[in-house]
XYZ file of C-alpha atoms in Angstrom:
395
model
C -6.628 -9.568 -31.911
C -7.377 -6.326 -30.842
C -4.234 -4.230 -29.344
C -6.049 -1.382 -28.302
C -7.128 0.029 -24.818
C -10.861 -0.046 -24.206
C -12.164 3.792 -23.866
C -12.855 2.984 -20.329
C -8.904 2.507 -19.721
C -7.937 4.876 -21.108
C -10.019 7.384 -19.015
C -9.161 5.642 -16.132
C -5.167 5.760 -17.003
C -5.760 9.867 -18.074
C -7.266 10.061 -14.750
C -4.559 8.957 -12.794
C -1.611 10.502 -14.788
C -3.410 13.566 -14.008
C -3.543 12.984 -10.527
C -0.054 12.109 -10.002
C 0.806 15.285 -12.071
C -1.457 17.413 -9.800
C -0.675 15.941 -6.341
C 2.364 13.641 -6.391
C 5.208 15.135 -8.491
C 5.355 18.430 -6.218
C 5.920 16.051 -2.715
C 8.902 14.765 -4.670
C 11.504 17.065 -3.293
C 10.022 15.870 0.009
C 10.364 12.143 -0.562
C 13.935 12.547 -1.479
C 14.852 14.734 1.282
C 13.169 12.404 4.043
C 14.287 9.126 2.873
C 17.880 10.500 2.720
C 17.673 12.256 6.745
C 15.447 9.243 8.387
C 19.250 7.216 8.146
C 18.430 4.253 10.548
C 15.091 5.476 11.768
C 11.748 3.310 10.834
C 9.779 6.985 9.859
C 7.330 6.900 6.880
C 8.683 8.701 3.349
C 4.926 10.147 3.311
C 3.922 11.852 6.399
C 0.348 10.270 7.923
C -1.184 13.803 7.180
C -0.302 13.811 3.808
C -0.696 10.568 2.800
C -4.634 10.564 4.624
C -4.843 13.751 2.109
C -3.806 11.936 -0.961
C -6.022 8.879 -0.366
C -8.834 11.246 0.270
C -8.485 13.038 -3.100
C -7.930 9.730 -4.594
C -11.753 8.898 -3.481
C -12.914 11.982 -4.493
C -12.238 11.625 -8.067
C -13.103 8.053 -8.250
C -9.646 6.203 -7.632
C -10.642 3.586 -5.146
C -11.400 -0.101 -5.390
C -9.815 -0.563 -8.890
C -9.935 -4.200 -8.793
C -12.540 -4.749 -5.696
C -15.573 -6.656 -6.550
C -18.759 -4.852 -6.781
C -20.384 -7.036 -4.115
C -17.556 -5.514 -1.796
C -17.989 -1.501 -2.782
C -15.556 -1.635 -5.377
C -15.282 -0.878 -8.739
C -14.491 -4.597 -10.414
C -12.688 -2.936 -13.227
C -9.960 -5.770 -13.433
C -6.470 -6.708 -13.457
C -5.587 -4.744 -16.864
C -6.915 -1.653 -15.224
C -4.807 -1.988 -12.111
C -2.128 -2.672 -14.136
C -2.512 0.861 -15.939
C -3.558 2.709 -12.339
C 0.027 1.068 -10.930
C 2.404 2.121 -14.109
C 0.638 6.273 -13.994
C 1.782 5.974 -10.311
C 4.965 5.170 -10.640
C 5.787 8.254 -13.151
C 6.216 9.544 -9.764
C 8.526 8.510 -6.769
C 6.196 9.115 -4.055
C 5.727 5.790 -2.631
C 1.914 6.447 -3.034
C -0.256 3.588 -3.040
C -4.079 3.098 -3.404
C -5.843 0.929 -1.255
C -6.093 -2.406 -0.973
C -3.204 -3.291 -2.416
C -3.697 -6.247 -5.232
C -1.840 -9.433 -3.928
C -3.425 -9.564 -0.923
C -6.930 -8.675 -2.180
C -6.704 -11.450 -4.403
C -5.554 -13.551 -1.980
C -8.750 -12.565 0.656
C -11.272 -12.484 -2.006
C -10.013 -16.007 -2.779
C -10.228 -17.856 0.463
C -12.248 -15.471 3.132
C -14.915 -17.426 4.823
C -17.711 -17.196 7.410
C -16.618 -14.395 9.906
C -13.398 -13.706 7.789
C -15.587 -11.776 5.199
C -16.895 -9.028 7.932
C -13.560 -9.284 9.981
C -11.002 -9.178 7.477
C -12.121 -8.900 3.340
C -14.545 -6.048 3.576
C -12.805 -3.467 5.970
C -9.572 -4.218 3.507
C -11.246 -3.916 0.522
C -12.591 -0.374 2.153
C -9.058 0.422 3.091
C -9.900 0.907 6.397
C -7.389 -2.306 7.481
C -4.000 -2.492 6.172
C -2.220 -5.912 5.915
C 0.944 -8.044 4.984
C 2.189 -11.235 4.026
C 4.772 -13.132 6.592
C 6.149 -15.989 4.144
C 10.014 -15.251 4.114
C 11.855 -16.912 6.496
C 16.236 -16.425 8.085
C 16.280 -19.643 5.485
C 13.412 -19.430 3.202
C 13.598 -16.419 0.481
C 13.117 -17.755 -2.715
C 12.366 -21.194 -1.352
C 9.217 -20.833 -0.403
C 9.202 -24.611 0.515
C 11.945 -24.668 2.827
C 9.977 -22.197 5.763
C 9.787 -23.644 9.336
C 7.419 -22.054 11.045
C 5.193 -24.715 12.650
C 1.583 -24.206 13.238
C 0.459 -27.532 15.833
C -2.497 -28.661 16.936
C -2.968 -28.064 20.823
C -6.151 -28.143 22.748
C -8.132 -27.060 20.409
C -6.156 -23.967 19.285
C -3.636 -23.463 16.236
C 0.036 -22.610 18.336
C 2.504 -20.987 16.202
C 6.082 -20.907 16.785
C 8.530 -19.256 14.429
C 10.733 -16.434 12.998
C 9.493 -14.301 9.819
C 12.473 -12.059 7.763
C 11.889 -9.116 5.639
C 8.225 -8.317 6.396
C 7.610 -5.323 4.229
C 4.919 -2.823 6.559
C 4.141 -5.494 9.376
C 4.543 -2.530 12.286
C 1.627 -0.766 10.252
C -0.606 -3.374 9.588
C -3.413 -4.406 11.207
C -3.376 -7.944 10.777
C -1.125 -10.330 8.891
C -1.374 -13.526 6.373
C 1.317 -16.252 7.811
C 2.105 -19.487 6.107
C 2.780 -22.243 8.425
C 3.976 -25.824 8.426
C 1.066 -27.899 9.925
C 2.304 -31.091 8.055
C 5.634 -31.646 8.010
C 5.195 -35.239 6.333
C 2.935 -33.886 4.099
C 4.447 -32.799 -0.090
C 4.647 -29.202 -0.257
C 1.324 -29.608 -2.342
C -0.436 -29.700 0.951
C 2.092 -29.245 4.114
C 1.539 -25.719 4.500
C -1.545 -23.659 5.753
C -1.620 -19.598 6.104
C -3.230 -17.911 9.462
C -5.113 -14.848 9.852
C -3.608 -13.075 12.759
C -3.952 -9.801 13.737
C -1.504 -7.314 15.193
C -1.557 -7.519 19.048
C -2.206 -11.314 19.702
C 0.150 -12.504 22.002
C 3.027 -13.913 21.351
C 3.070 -11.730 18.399
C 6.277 -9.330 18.619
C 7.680 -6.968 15.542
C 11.600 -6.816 17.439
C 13.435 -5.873 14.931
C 13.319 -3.709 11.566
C 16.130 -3.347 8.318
C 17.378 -0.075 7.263
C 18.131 -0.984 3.388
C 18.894 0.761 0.425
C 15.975 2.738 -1.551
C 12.682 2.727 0.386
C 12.539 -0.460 1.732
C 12.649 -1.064 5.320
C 11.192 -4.525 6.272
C 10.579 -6.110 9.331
C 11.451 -9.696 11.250
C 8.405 -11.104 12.808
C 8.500 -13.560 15.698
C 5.395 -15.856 16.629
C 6.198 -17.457 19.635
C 3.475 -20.131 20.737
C 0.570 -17.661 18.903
C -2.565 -19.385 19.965
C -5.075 -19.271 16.983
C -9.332 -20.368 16.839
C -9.879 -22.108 13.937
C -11.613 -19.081 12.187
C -7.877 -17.830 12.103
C -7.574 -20.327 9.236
C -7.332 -18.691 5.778
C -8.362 -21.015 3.240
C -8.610 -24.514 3.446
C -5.549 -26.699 6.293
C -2.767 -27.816 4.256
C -4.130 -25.947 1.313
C -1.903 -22.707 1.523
C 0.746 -23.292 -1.132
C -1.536 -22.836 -4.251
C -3.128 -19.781 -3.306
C 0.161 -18.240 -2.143
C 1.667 -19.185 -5.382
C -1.088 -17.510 -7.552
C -0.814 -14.340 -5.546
C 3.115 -13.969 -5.848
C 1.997 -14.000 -9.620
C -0.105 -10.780 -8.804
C 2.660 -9.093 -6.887
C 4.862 -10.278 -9.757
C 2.687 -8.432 -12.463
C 2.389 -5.487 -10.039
C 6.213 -4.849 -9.750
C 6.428 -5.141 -13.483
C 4.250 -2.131 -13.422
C 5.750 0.227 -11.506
C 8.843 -0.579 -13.693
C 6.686 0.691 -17.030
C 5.912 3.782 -14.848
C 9.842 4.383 -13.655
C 11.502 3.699 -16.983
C 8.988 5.870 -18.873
C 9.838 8.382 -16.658
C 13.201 8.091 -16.877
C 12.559 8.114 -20.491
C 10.410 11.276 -20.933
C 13.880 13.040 -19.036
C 16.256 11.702 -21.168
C 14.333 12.830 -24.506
C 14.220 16.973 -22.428
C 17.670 16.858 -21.621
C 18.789 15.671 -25.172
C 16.558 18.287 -26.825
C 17.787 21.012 -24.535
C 21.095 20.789 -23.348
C 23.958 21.128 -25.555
C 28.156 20.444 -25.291
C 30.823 21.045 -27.399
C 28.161 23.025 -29.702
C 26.071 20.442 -30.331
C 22.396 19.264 -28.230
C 23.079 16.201 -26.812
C 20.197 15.107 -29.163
C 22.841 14.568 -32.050
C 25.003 12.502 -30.430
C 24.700 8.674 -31.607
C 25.417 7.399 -28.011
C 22.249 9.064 -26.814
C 20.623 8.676 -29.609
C 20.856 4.329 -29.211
C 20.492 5.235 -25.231
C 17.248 6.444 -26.076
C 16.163 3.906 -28.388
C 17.010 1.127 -26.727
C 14.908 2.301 -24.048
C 11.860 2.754 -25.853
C 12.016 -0.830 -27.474
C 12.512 -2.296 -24.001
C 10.084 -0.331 -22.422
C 7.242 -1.343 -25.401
C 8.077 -5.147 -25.318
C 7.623 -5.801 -21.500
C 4.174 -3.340 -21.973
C 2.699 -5.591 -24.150
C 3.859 -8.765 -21.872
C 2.392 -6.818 -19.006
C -1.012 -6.530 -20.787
C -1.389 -9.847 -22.138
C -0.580 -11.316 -18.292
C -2.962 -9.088 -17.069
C -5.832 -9.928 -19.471
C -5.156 -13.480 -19.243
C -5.586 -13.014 -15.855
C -9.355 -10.831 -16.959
C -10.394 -13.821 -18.819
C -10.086 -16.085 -16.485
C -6.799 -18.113 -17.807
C -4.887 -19.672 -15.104
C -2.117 -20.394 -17.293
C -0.122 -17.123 -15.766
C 2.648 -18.540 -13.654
C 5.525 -18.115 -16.454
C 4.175 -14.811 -16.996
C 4.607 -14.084 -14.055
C 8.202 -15.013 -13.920
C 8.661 -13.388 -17.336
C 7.088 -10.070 -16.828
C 8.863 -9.510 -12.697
C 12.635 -10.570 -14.459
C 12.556 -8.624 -17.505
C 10.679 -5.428 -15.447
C 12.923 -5.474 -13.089
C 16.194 -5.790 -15.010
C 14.961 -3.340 -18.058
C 13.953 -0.700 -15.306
C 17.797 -0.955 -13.750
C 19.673 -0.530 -18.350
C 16.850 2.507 -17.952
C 17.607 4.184 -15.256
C 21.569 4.018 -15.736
C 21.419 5.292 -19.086
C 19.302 8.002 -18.033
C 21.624 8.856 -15.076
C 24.541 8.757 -17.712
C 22.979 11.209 -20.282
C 22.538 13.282 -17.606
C 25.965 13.029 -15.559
C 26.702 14.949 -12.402
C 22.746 15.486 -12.113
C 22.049 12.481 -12.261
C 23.675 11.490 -9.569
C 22.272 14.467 -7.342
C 19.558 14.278 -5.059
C 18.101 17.668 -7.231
C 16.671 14.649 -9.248
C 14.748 11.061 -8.881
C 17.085 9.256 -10.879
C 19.848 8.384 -8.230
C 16.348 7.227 -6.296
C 15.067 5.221 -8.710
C 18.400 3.404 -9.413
C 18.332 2.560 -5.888
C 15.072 1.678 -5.205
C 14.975 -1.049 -8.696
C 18.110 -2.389 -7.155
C 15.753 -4.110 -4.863
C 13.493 -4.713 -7.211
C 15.936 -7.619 -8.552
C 15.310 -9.582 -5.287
C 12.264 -9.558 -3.813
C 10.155 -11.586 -4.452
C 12.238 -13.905 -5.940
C 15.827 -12.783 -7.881
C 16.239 -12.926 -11.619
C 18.389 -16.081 -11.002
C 15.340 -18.001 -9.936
C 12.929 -16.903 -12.159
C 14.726 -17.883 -15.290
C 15.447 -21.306 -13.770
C 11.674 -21.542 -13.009
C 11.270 -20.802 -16.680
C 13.613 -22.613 -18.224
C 12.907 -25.753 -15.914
C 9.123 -25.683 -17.403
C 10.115 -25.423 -20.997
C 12.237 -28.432 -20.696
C 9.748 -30.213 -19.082
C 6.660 -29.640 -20.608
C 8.078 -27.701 -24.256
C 7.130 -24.182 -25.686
C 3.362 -23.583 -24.795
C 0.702 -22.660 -27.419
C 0.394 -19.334 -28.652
């Protein structure tokens, strides 16, 4: 086994810790102070100008279509080196994100079609479409299974009827993937079917957003009778649930990488202040309390690395075998990120708590990290509910 980054990783990770250095750290103060004033208001933490600036310099020195296939202008360069292009970016708060984003990509590149490919796949894999995923329902979060939107056949069009419930960035994208019942007799297996529909179809209407802690602010999304051609069909009828399922496992992997980024950022602060400041006499460095905050930290943060990595080169090679990993690497992310950050906010007291810093950010925003998509409480029963069944898997 070889444990070591290929030379072309590692220049593409330099790269991009480089970047965020150069361009993101400084709009910090900016982030902090606009997500605390925009109170109930739906306004973007970067403004449009800025953000059009950042994705242009992104371009310029090469960031762009990390894990696009070559066919499609991208760069093909895998899961592994998203995975590394996602944790530099999250060293910083600024909710920066390079285009496409990976779930949905891998969900398009999957199951686009005919007239899908022009209209939807390539234009999103340029980032010159933006788009979301409408799965969670008023009673369907974590149970997937349970959603009730109904997609029915009716003179030759798809009509969907139904309500959608924490739709992160559906007012600012330009089409959206939504999973529909068009089987209700049918096992989950092959009841469900996701639609390609694009913002402004009628019936369509965004009524409602959710002012929530950190920087989410999701949407509710109401399709009431949305007429549909068939070549609004993503993927195969009745054959939605798979697909979804694999790219949750993406997202999964993706949140787990932002959480390397945060907590080694957290980390890198904690091991300043210790050096630097100093009370009763004494830098904080010599204190044993610190000392164990700060090595518990670095353990934690090195395990879920490696977990990350494997998942991600699994996913490389081809191995489909990824849905525990999934699980695995989103619960212990998300909950290491959250021991992290507090510690970090401790060592640092008052400060820590200020809005002069990230870290009373970061707290916040990995608070929500613990429940979308899907809380710690269901992952470990997904886990534990396939190790009784089917016993420990091969190494």
């Amino acid at each position: 086994m070889d444990f070591e980054l290929p030379e072309s990783s590692r220049m593409v990770r330099d790269t991009v810790a480089r970047f965020v250095q150069q361009e993101l750290v400084g709009l910090e103060p900016l982030i902090i102070r606009r997500e605390a004033e925009r109170g109930y208001e739906d306004t973007p933490l970067i403004p449009p100008d800025v953000e059009a600036q950042l994705q242009q310099k992104a371009r310029d020195i090469g960031l762009w279509g990390i894990d696009v296939p070559e066919e499609f202008g991208g760069q093909d360069l895998g899961m592994l080196n998203k995975c590394l292009v996602v944790e530099q970016l999250k060293h910083s708060i600024v909710p920066f994100v390079l285009p496409p984003e990976s779930p949905n990509l891998f969900l398009l590149k999957e199951l686009c079609k005919g007239s899908q490919v022009d209209r939807y796949l390539l234009p999103y894999s340029r980032g010159e479409k933006k788009s979301c995923l409408a799965l969670s329902e008023p009673g369907a979060g974590s149970d997937a299974a349970a959603i009730k939107t109904r997609a029915e056949r009716k003179n030759g069009k798809w009509v969907l009827n139904g309500t959608k419930l924490w739709i992160s960035n559906a007012r600012r994208s330009d089409f959206m993937i939504v999973m529909a019942v068009t089987d209700p007799s049918a096992d989950k297996r092959s009841a469900y079917t996701a639609f390609l529909v694009d913002k402004g179809t009628p019936g369509l209407t965004i009524p409602t957003s959710f002012p929530m802690i950190g920087e989410y602010h999701p949407y509710e999304v109401v399709l009431d009778n949305v007429e549909l051609d068939d070549d609004q069909v993503l993927g195969e009828v009745g054959g939605g649930f798979a697909p979804i399922s694999k790219r949750l496992g993406v997202r999964r992997l993706e949140i787990a990488s932002r959480c390397l980024g945060l907590a080694t950022r957290c980390l890198t602060m904690m091991i300043e202040q210790a050096n630097t400041r100093k009370t009763f006499g004494a830098p904080l460095a010599d204190r044993q309390a610190v000392q164990w905050w700060i090595a518990d930290s670095y353990q934690e943060i090195e395990m879920l690395r490696w977990v990350v990595y494997q998942m991600a080169w699994k996913m490389d090679n081809g191995r489909s075998d990824v849905r525990l990993d999934g699980s695995m690497v989103k619960l212990q992310g998300t909950e290491m990120i959250a021991r992290v950050v507090d510690r970090a906010i401790q060592l640092f007291g008052g400060m820590g708590v200020s809005k002069e810093m990230p870290l009373e950010y970061i707290s916040r925003m990995c608070r929500v990290m613990r429940i979308v998509e899907g809380p710690s409480e269901v992952h470990r029963w997904v886990i534990a509910r396939d190790l009784l069944k089917n016993g420990l898997p091969a190494v």
